[in-house]
C-alpha cells in the first residue's frame, strides 16, 4: 500500500513539475532596451534567477556557453569577442583599453606583475580567452633570467637553473601549476632531460598510454621513448 | 596568407554590395581609435591608429531569414616598432528557420558548448522544433590569434556536437562533445555536460563538467546554487574542481598534475537605487597542503541622481603570494550627452619569489560626449605607477559612428 502511495505521489508531482517546466522559454528581443533592474524584477516574478548582477562576469559562463543561448537577442557576437578575443569596438571609456587588445576588468593595475598570482588560481580561467601559445609568445620576448621564479633563482649563467634544494620543490610546483612551466618551455626539452624513459617517471597513476598512441600515433611518446618500447 | 585576407575582404564587399542592391538593412558601428602606450617588450612608445568595423546586413532575402555579420580591425602603429596589423574576428552568413527546423551559420564565428568553445572558419547548424531535444553541430578550421597575427596551422580543425533539452522553461540539460585536431592528430577530445534547474521560485541549481577522454579524467566540474529571496538579494554558493589537461600533442599532457579545488560563497544585495553591496569569500586548494583565501567586498553608491561611485576591495593570501588592493571609480553624467569619470586602482602584492611587497597604482580620467544620436567622441588617459615604471602614460581617443 505504501509503495502504491509513493508511486502515485511521484506521478502527481512529475505531472505538476512537467506542466511547470514545459512552459516555453520566451524571446527576449523586445526587452533589449530594458534596464537590468527591470529585467530582474520580471525574472524574479517568474521564478527565474536575476542575472547581469555584480557577479555576472564571473558567473555568465554556463549561461553563455549553451550552444543556443539568448545572448544574441541583445548582443552582437562582437560583444563576446571583445573580451575573449581581444576586440575593442564596444570598449567603454571606463574600461582599460589603451593597448591594441582590449583588456577586461580582471586584468587590473600592473597585470604583468600580478598575473602569476592570478594564474596560480583557477588554471582554466586564463585559457578561456588565451591559448597556451600566447603565453609562450610573450615569455619568449623576455631574456632568459629576467623572469622572477622562486625555484629557478640563483644558479647558472643566467640565474635560472634549479638549485639542488629546489629539485623536490619543483616537482610539487609543477604538479600544482604545470601551465607555468609550459609558458616558458613549450617543447618541454628541459623536462625531458630527467623525465625521459629510464629517468623519473612523470606519468600519473592509472596512466592510459594507449589513448595517446591512438590519438597522436605515438608522436608525443617518441619524445622520451624508443620506438617499440612503449 | 595575404591573398587569403584580400579574397576574404573582397567576398565580404561583394556580399555587402549584393545585400545593399537587394534592399537589405545595413547597420553597424565604425570605431576610429587613436592609442598611445608603452610597448612592454621593447619599452618604446607606440602611437597607433586603428579602425574597428562591425557590419550587420539583415533582411537580405524577402523573408528576412538571411543575414551577414562581420567584425574586424585594421591598425597602423607609428614609432620605432611600427607595423600594420589586422584581425578578422568574425564574418559569417546566417540563415534562420530553414524549413522551420534549422538555423545555419557559415563563416568565421565563435561557438561554444558544454565541452568547450572555438573560434573557427566553418559551419554551425542548430536543429530545432524536432521535439523536446535540440541538436547543434559546428565544425571548421580552428582560428587562434597571437600577438601579431594568427597562430596555428591551416589544418587545425574543430568539431563540436551537442544535444540539449529544448523548450523547458525552468530546466536546461546539455550533453556535448568537442574534438580539436592539430593537423592530423587529435589534440583535444572532451565530453561535456551542463544543467540548470529552477526550484520553488527562488532557487537555481546549476552545474557543468568536462571529461577528458585521453586521460579519462574530469578536467572541470562545477556545482552551484543561487538563492534569491527577492530580485535584489542573491546568495551564491559554488564548488569547483579542475584537473588541468594539455593538448595530447604536448609533452605536458603526459605529466601528473594536482587537482585544483575552489569553494565560493557570495552575497549581492541592492538596498536601494542609492546603495548596493556585495561580499564574497573564496577558498582555494592547490594540492599537497597549499591553500589560499580570497576575500572581496564591493559597493555601488549613487548619492545623487547622476553620480555613481564604485568601490571594490580584494584581499588574497596563501599559496604563491598575497594581494591586497582596491578600486575606486567615480562617474558623473553631466547631461544627456556628456559623461565624465575617473578612478584609482591600488594593489599591494607579494609573490613568493619577492623579498618585499610591491605596489601598483593606476590613475585614470575619461569622458564621453555624444555629438549626435549616432556619433560619440570618448577618451581616456591613464598613468600606471608600479615596480616597473615611475610613470607610464597611455590612453585612447575614440570616435564611434553608428550606422
XYZ file of C-alpha atoms in Angstrom:
633
model
C 0.000 0.000 0.000
C 2.796 2.399 0.967
C 4.600 1.632 -2.284
C 1.469 2.399 -4.311
C 1.002 5.687 -2.465
C 4.603 6.584 -3.177
C 4.233 5.807 -6.887
C 1.010 7.868 -7.113
C 2.662 10.803 -5.338
C 5.659 10.579 -7.634
C 3.397 10.590 -10.693
C 1.370 13.572 -9.447
C 4.491 15.536 -8.624
C 6.020 14.655 -12.010
C 2.912 15.851 -13.860
C 2.880 19.090 -11.858
C 6.563 19.579 -12.484
C 6.388 18.858 -16.211
C 3.497 21.329 -16.579
C 5.615 23.982 -14.934
C 8.867 23.074 -16.650
C 7.407 22.623 -20.107
C 6.289 26.230 -20.365
C 8.142 27.635 -23.345
C 11.111 29.946 -22.987
C 10.312 33.278 -24.459
C 12.216 35.530 -26.797
C 13.933 38.488 -25.118
C 14.367 40.648 -28.202
C 11.620 43.058 -27.198
C 13.291 43.617 -23.816
C 16.600 44.615 -25.380
C 16.365 48.208 -24.157
C 15.128 47.390 -20.655
C 17.215 48.284 -17.625
C 18.823 45.459 -15.646
C 16.564 46.158 -12.640
C 13.503 45.842 -14.907
C 14.851 42.541 -16.287
C 15.496 41.169 -12.822
C 12.156 42.251 -11.368
C 10.439 40.326 -14.174
C 12.782 37.344 -13.761
C 12.047 37.132 -10.062
C 8.289 37.271 -10.578
C 8.626 34.332 -12.997
C 10.882 32.370 -10.632
C 13.931 32.908 -12.841
C 17.204 33.942 -11.217
C 18.220 37.574 -11.674
C 21.276 37.927 -13.884
C 23.687 40.604 -15.087
C 24.231 41.243 -11.383
C 27.537 42.125 -9.706
C 28.710 38.524 -10.109
C 27.792 38.256 -13.776
C 31.278 38.470 -15.324
C 32.467 35.517 -13.276
C 29.209 33.659 -13.452
C 27.974 34.065 -17.039
C 29.927 31.087 -18.366
C 27.313 28.359 -18.080
C 24.534 30.524 -19.468
C 26.613 31.835 -22.367
C 28.250 28.504 -23.233
C 24.974 26.914 -24.243
C 25.013 26.119 -27.977
C 21.741 28.011 -28.404
C 21.624 30.831 -25.877
C 19.767 34.102 -25.531
C 22.819 36.393 -25.545
C 22.398 37.114 -29.267
C 18.953 38.603 -28.708
C 20.554 41.690 -27.140
C 24.260 41.438 -28.006
C 26.185 41.100 -31.258
C 28.844 38.386 -31.305
C 31.404 41.206 -31.135
C 30.320 41.656 -27.513
C 31.821 38.230 -26.685
C 34.826 38.672 -28.962
C 35.874 41.984 -27.400
C 36.732 40.258 -24.122
C 37.505 36.726 -25.266
C 39.453 37.506 -28.445
C 40.878 40.982 -27.875
C 38.413 43.132 -29.767
C 37.653 46.718 -28.828
C 34.696 48.109 -30.720
C 32.497 48.021 -27.621
C 35.185 49.145 -25.206
C 33.780 51.657 -22.767
C 35.947 54.613 -21.795
C 35.612 53.422 -18.201
C 37.399 50.187 -19.104
C 41.134 49.842 -19.566
C 41.913 49.516 -23.242
C 44.778 51.694 -24.227
C 46.598 48.846 -25.916
C 45.849 47.036 -29.107
C 43.845 44.234 -27.476
C 41.097 45.214 -25.082
C 41.710 44.029 -21.510
C 38.767 43.083 -19.298
C 38.487 44.388 -15.732
C 40.064 41.236 -14.291
C 43.395 42.488 -15.728
C 43.740 45.194 -13.121
C 46.619 47.525 -12.217
C 50.065 46.124 -13.141
C 48.789 42.884 -14.588
C 52.187 41.875 -15.967
C 53.487 41.571 -12.415
C 50.258 40.406 -10.828
C 49.240 37.762 -13.361
C 51.454 34.995 -11.881
C 49.363 35.175 -8.699
C 46.125 35.222 -10.697
C 47.301 32.416 -12.968
C 48.173 30.275 -9.964
C 44.466 30.287 -9.115
C 41.930 28.535 -11.281
C 44.193 27.166 -14.015
C 41.371 27.125 -16.552
C 40.396 30.775 -16.238
C 43.271 32.119 -18.385
C 42.565 29.507 -21.043
C 39.021 30.731 -21.545
C 40.498 33.600 -23.580
C 44.161 32.739 -24.160
C 45.802 29.767 -25.828
C 48.941 28.476 -24.160
C 50.794 29.545 -27.316
C 50.074 33.144 -26.355
C 51.890 32.673 -23.026
C 54.892 31.391 -24.983
C 54.762 34.355 -27.343
C 55.084 36.862 -24.501
C 57.516 34.914 -22.343
C 59.769 34.315 -25.343
C 60.256 38.040 -25.691
C 61.847 38.351 -22.264
C 65.524 37.436 -21.965
C 66.003 34.171 -20.071
C 66.780 35.025 -16.470
C 64.626 38.146 -16.422
C 61.571 36.405 -15.051
C 61.394 36.003 -11.311
C 60.619 32.387 -10.472
C 61.354 31.228 -6.952
C 62.627 27.740 -7.656
C 64.771 28.998 -10.569
C 66.686 31.695 -8.759
C 70.332 31.751 -8.045
C 72.198 29.241 -10.163
C 73.566 29.038 -13.670
C 74.905 31.593 -16.056
C 71.561 33.305 -16.293
C 70.475 32.608 -12.734
C 67.700 30.354 -13.949
C 68.756 26.825 -13.032
C 67.262 24.796 -10.263
C 69.261 24.755 -7.085
C 69.748 21.227 -5.664
C 67.442 22.100 -2.762
C 64.673 23.034 -5.124
C 64.563 19.768 -7.092
C 61.836 18.324 -4.886
C 60.140 21.688 -4.723
C 59.955 21.898 -8.499
C 58.038 18.612 -8.637
C 55.416 19.971 -6.265
C 55.279 23.292 -8.091
C 54.947 21.569 -11.458
C 52.083 19.404 -10.245
C 50.283 22.463 -8.892
C 50.755 24.665 -11.930
C 52.231 22.863 -14.903
C 50.990 25.584 -17.223
C 53.577 27.957 -15.807
C 56.353 25.522 -16.857
C 54.843 25.253 -20.329
C 54.641 29.018 -20.690
C 58.466 29.256 -20.910
C 59.405 25.739 -22.048
C 56.755 24.957 -24.677
C 58.546 21.886 -26.009
C 59.418 20.610 -22.544
C 63.044 19.982 -23.547
C 64.306 20.742 -20.046
C 61.773 18.342 -18.554
C 62.773 15.512 -20.864
C 66.386 15.716 -19.681
C 65.361 13.981 -16.435
C 61.935 12.558 -17.225
C 62.837 10.541 -20.328
C 62.471 6.767 -20.401
C 64.667 5.271 -17.681
C 64.580 8.506 -15.696
C 61.978 9.875 -13.314
C 58.536 8.672 -14.402
C 56.278 11.705 -14.925
C 53.002 9.932 -15.657
C 50.032 9.987 -13.288
C 48.688 6.855 -11.638
C 46.459 4.773 -13.934
C 48.284 6.162 -16.958
C 46.365 5.407 -20.178
C 49.194 5.283 -22.695
C 47.048 3.611 -25.371
C 44.841 6.693 -25.550
C 47.877 8.788 -26.550
C 49.101 6.208 -29.031
C 45.691 6.157 -30.691
C 45.314 9.901 -30.915
C 48.828 11.047 -31.787
C 50.190 7.898 -33.432
C 52.700 7.786 -30.601
C 54.317 11.073 -31.686
C 54.388 12.573 -28.205
C 55.580 9.218 -26.719
C 58.620 9.302 -29.010
C 59.880 12.421 -27.272
C 61.054 10.157 -24.417
C 60.678 6.553 -25.531
C 62.443 4.476 -28.160
C 60.050 3.160 -30.852
C 58.707 -0.259 -29.944
C 59.364 0.127 -26.232
C 56.111 1.761 -25.180
C 48.102 34.487 -46.204
C 47.853 37.989 -47.611
C 45.983 36.686 -50.648
C 43.561 34.870 -48.355
C 42.828 38.101 -46.448
C 42.290 40.052 -49.652
C 39.923 37.406 -51.009
C 38.012 37.342 -47.708
C 37.654 41.126 -47.768
C 36.570 41.065 -51.414
C 33.989 38.364 -50.693
C 32.632 40.470 -47.848
C 32.432 43.539 -50.076
C 30.641 41.552 -52.782
C 28.076 40.204 -50.328
C 27.614 43.680 -48.822
C 27.117 45.224 -52.260
C 24.709 42.473 -53.260
C 22.851 42.898 -49.976
C 22.561 46.634 -50.499
C 21.318 46.088 -54.036
C 18.599 43.755 -52.767
C 17.330 46.330 -50.305
C 18.782 44.759 -47.216
C 19.101 46.674 -43.969
C 22.677 47.619 -43.154
C 23.677 48.657 -39.677
C 26.776 48.584 -37.554
C 29.498 50.654 -36.000
C 32.683 52.264 -37.163
C 35.071 52.981 -34.316
C 38.132 55.042 -35.162
C 40.656 54.929 -32.355
C 43.935 56.631 -31.626
C 46.000 54.885 -28.977
C 49.275 55.651 -27.304
C 51.054 53.304 -24.964
C 54.367 51.817 -23.951
C 55.473 48.628 -25.723
C 56.009 46.259 -22.767
C 58.678 44.286 -24.595
C 60.812 46.967 -26.215
C 59.850 49.823 -23.850
C 59.399 52.082 -26.884
C 56.480 54.458 -27.091
C 53.834 53.432 -29.603
C 51.301 55.649 -31.299
C 48.649 53.721 -33.115
C 45.665 54.436 -35.342
C 43.049 51.702 -35.505
C 39.782 51.246 -37.297
C 37.238 48.795 -35.933
C 34.283 47.961 -38.116
C 31.192 45.940 -37.328
C 28.644 45.451 -40.082
C 25.273 43.719 -39.826
C 23.400 43.166 -43.077
C 19.945 41.837 -42.301
C 16.857 41.009 -44.358
C 18.961 40.229 -47.398
C 16.186 37.981 -48.710
C 12.478 38.809 -48.852
C 11.596 36.537 -45.925
C 14.199 38.228 -43.752
C 15.947 34.967 -42.949
C 19.338 35.662 -44.489
C 21.818 37.976 -42.751
C 25.512 38.692 -42.799
C 27.606 39.762 -39.843
C 31.200 40.974 -39.915
C 33.612 42.369 -37.355
C 37.244 43.271 -37.914
C 40.088 45.593 -37.093
C 42.900 47.219 -39.019
C 45.688 49.087 -37.234
C 48.801 51.033 -38.121
C 51.323 51.828 -35.433
C 53.974 54.528 -35.673
C 57.323 54.893 -33.959
C 60.327 52.573 -33.678
C 58.107 49.442 -33.502
C 55.820 50.461 -36.372
C 53.749 47.771 -38.013
C 50.458 47.166 -39.787
C 48.110 44.553 -38.412
C 44.616 43.311 -38.978
C 42.312 40.897 -37.294
C 39.111 39.424 -38.649
C 37.088 38.482 -35.582
C 34.018 37.225 -37.383
C 32.485 37.107 -40.830
C 29.523 34.838 -41.248
C 26.310 34.379 -43.134
C 23.328 33.467 -41.004
C 20.241 31.722 -42.354
C 17.425 31.164 -39.888
C 14.383 28.901 -39.877
C 15.260 26.651 -42.796
C 12.064 24.615 -43.155
C 11.340 25.900 -39.636
C 13.752 23.230 -38.420
C 17.272 24.604 -38.704
C 19.400 27.700 -38.245
C 22.600 27.758 -40.293
C 25.667 29.901 -39.844
C 28.613 29.802 -42.231
C 31.939 31.605 -41.973
C 34.241 32.788 -39.192
C 32.372 32.600 -35.902
C 32.603 31.930 -32.197
C 30.712 28.929 -30.862
C 30.565 27.082 -27.595
C 29.024 24.123 -25.875
C 29.362 22.381 -22.528
C 32.621 20.734 -23.644
C 34.411 23.925 -24.721
C 34.432 26.697 -27.283
C 36.116 27.619 -30.532
C 36.651 30.414 -32.981
C 36.618 28.758 -36.382
C 36.044 29.140 -40.107
C 33.243 26.749 -40.852
C 29.610 25.817 -40.396
C 27.250 25.689 -37.439
C 23.864 24.022 -37.709
C 21.206 24.207 -34.986
C 18.337 21.757 -35.421
C 15.178 22.889 -33.646
C 11.471 22.133 -33.431
C 12.204 18.450 -33.644
C 10.786 17.552 -30.252
C 11.992 18.075 -26.726
C 15.631 17.710 -27.751
C 17.606 20.151 -29.892
C 20.814 19.346 -31.720
C 23.708 21.594 -32.588
C 26.792 20.828 -34.656
C 29.713 23.064 -35.529
C 32.982 22.426 -37.268
C 35.717 24.014 -39.286
C 39.230 25.365 -39.299
C 40.429 26.426 -35.865
C 41.474 30.083 -35.556
C 43.947 31.201 -32.896
C 45.024 34.815 -32.524
C 48.545 35.607 -31.411
C 50.165 38.910 -30.531
C 50.720 39.998 -34.120
C 48.590 37.709 -36.238
C 47.126 34.245 -36.383
C 48.864 31.266 -34.833
C 48.272 27.634 -35.617
C 48.204 25.554 -38.761
C 45.980 25.568 -41.813
C 44.526 22.170 -40.990
C 43.860 22.570 -37.287
C 40.172 21.782 -37.054
C 37.331 21.735 -34.532
C 34.190 19.651 -34.314
C 31.508 20.109 -31.680
C 28.230 18.225 -31.278
C 25.547 18.933 -28.678
C 22.192 17.566 -27.684
C 20.101 19.564 -25.264
C 16.635 19.779 -23.795
C 14.601 22.254 -25.760
C 11.657 24.365 -24.687
C 11.712 23.664 -20.967
C 11.389 26.940 -19.196
C 12.973 26.008 -15.882
C 15.255 23.191 -16.881
C 18.372 23.082 -19.051
C 20.311 19.902 -19.745
C 23.019 19.525 -22.343
C 25.465 16.815 -23.332
C 28.242 17.741 -25.748
C 31.393 16.510 -27.377
C 34.254 18.638 -28.674
C 37.252 17.414 -30.606
C 40.167 19.535 -31.794
C 42.669 18.277 -34.301
C 46.174 19.651 -34.620
C 46.801 18.783 -38.256
C 46.048 15.025 -38.402
C 46.409 14.348 -34.682
C 43.672 14.582 -32.088
C 44.747 17.306 -29.693
C 41.604 17.529 -27.566
C 38.786 15.066 -27.090
C 36.300 16.230 -24.479
C 32.825 15.273 -23.344
C 30.854 17.939 -21.536
C 27.582 18.193 -19.693
C 25.769 21.062 -18.061
C 22.444 21.561 -16.348
C 20.338 24.254 -14.758
C 17.194 23.842 -12.711
C 14.954 26.449 -11.079
C 13.092 25.419 -7.926
C 10.471 26.994 -5.653
C 10.613 30.371 -7.482
C 13.788 31.372 -5.649
C 16.443 28.695 -6.100
C 18.657 27.971 -9.073
C 20.845 24.876 -9.208
C 23.482 24.647 -11.933
C 26.497 22.637 -12.874
C 28.949 21.821 -15.602
C 31.505 19.082 -16.087
C 34.109 18.264 -18.705
C 35.571 14.812 -19.142
C 38.867 14.466 -20.975
C 38.772 11.238 -22.959
C 42.546 10.657 -23.375
C 43.348 10.954 -19.671
C 39.931 9.584 -18.670
C 39.604 12.290 -16.050
C 37.168 15.059 -15.173
C 39.087 18.181 -16.136
C 36.476 20.616 -14.811
C 33.479 20.244 -12.542
C 31.256 22.957 -11.171
C 28.195 22.662 -8.990
C 26.478 25.741 -7.685
C 23.322 27.263 -6.355
C 21.826 30.731 -6.331
C 19.161 31.604 -3.806
C 17.232 34.786 -4.495
C 14.539 35.581 -1.926
C 13.989 38.898 -3.743
C 15.281 40.251 -7.028
C 17.627 42.479 -5.010
C 19.190 39.825 -2.815
C 21.187 36.941 -4.272
C 23.216 34.339 -2.403
C 25.658 32.209 -4.390
C 27.498 29.069 -3.315
C 29.735 27.052 -5.624
C 32.187 24.189 -5.585
C 34.605 23.905 -8.479
C 37.385 21.468 -9.242
C 39.848 21.316 -12.082
C 42.374 18.797 -13.274
C 44.317 20.731 -15.917
C 44.962 18.940 -19.166
C 47.043 19.889 -22.182
C 46.660 19.062 -25.856
C 47.675 15.435 -26.363
C 50.283 16.698 -28.833
C 52.089 18.470 -25.975
C 54.671 16.702 -23.824
C 52.945 18.283 -20.821
C 49.855 16.167 -21.391
C 51.722 13.097 -20.081
C 52.712 14.678 -16.750
C 50.881 14.138 -13.473
C 49.191 17.227 -12.051
C 47.319 18.056 -8.869
C 43.629 18.645 -8.675
C 42.704 22.284 -8.036
C 39.594 22.936 -5.944
C 37.692 26.057 -5.056
C 34.709 26.814 -2.822
C 32.924 30.118 -3.121
C 30.270 31.945 -1.140
C 28.917 35.301 -2.184
C 26.056 37.684 -1.461
C 24.839 40.540 -3.662
C 22.339 42.988 -2.172
C 20.813 46.060 -3.758
C 19.381 48.008 -0.844
C 18.019 50.837 -2.968
C 18.824 52.857 -6.048
C 21.351 54.636 -3.868
C 23.300 51.736 -2.422
C 24.260 48.170 -3.339
C 26.823 45.914 -1.729
C 28.434 42.551 -2.401
C 30.572 40.272 -0.265
C 32.486 37.189 -1.324
C 34.791 34.557 0.066
C 36.761 32.046 -1.932
C 38.816 29.163 -0.555
C 41.322 27.571 -2.953
C 43.136 24.236 -2.658
C 46.164 23.567 -4.867
C 47.095 20.114 -3.587
C 49.849 18.899 -1.263
C 48.704 21.244 1.502
C 48.787 24.524 -0.418
C 45.752 26.768 0.054
C 44.726 30.364 -0.440
C 41.886 32.564 0.801
C 40.371 35.378 -1.223
C 38.002 37.959 0.271
C 36.025 40.502 -1.700
C 33.883 43.478 -0.689
C 32.249 45.782 -3.183
C 29.787 48.641 -3.074
C 27.935 50.816 -5.546
C 26.798 54.215 -4.280
C 24.701 56.790 -6.056
C 24.246 59.676 -3.577
C 22.715 61.961 -6.190
C 20.891 61.098 -9.385
C 23.708 61.276 -11.938
C 26.656 60.365 -9.752
C 27.841 56.778 -9.335
C 30.654 55.585 -7.140
C 32.021 52.068 -7.413
C 34.252 50.671 -4.673
C 35.938 47.269 -4.542
C 38.348 45.730 -2.098
C 40.071 42.357 -2.533
C 42.407 40.531 -0.208
C 44.204 37.337 -1.080
C 46.725 35.448 0.966
C 48.129 31.966 0.795
C 49.960 29.840 -1.741
C 52.072 31.704 -4.321
C 51.647 35.116 -2.771
C 49.372 37.735 -1.419
C 47.479 40.625 -2.882
C 45.653 43.370 -1.136
C 44.042 46.161 -3.035
C 41.109 48.165 -4.117
C 39.429 50.037 -6.912
C 37.562 53.325 -6.614
C 35.748 54.737 -9.663
C 33.531 57.796 -9.903
C 31.227 58.508 -12.812
C 29.151 61.628 -13.398
C 26.576 62.273 -16.087
C 26.770 65.994 -16.758
C 23.782 65.926 -19.062
C 22.123 63.589 -21.547
C 25.097 63.900 -23.896
C 28.126 64.169 -21.657
C 29.744 61.914 -19.086
C 32.994 62.112 -17.180
C 34.647 59.503 -14.974
C 37.853 58.802 -13.137
C 39.346 56.275 -10.805
C 42.198 54.765 -8.880
C 43.373 51.185 -8.535
C 45.799 50.464 -5.734
C 47.232 46.958 -5.304
C 49.887 45.768 -2.873
C 51.211 42.329 -3.767
C 53.879 39.937 -2.642
C 54.780 36.995 -4.831
C 56.615 34.202 -3.032
C 59.671 34.976 -5.157
C 59.863 38.544 -3.842
C 61.536 39.651 -0.645
C 59.317 42.682 -0.196
C 55.914 43.932 -1.207
C 55.414 45.875 -4.422
C 52.751 48.457 -5.122
C 50.895 49.008 -8.358
C 48.795 52.135 -8.811
C 46.651 53.186 -11.710
C 45.068 56.619 -12.052
C 42.681 57.334 -14.896
C 40.373 60.014 -16.251
C 37.930 59.726 -19.093
C 34.934 61.237 -20.730
C 32.370 60.793 -23.443
C 30.401 63.289 -25.485
C 27.552 62.379 -27.808
C 27.909 64.593 -30.856
C 24.665 63.286 -32.314
C 22.305 60.378 -31.766
C 24.658 58.095 -33.680
C 28.031 59.734 -33.062
C 30.140 59.854 -29.923
C 33.597 61.001 -29.014
C 35.256 59.437 -25.985
C 38.685 59.430 -24.458
C 40.665 58.050 -21.585
C 44.104 58.777 -20.142
C 45.750 56.627 -17.512
C 49.002 56.628 -15.622
C 50.472 53.442 -14.208
C 52.938 53.771 -11.370
C 54.386 50.450 -10.310
C 57.527 48.388 -9.787
C 58.474 48.827 -13.430
C 57.513 52.424 -14.109
C 57.640 55.625 -12.101
C 55.147 56.886 -14.669
C 53.614 55.210 -17.691
C 51.007 57.253 -19.527
C 48.725 55.615 -22.017
C 45.380 56.437 -23.493
C 42.966 56.349 -26.322
C 40.701 58.701 -28.212
C 37.682 57.131 -29.882
C 35.200 58.333 -32.440
C 32.215 55.968 -32.752
C 29.793 56.233 -35.614
C 26.701 54.012 -35.601
C 25.001 53.497 -38.918
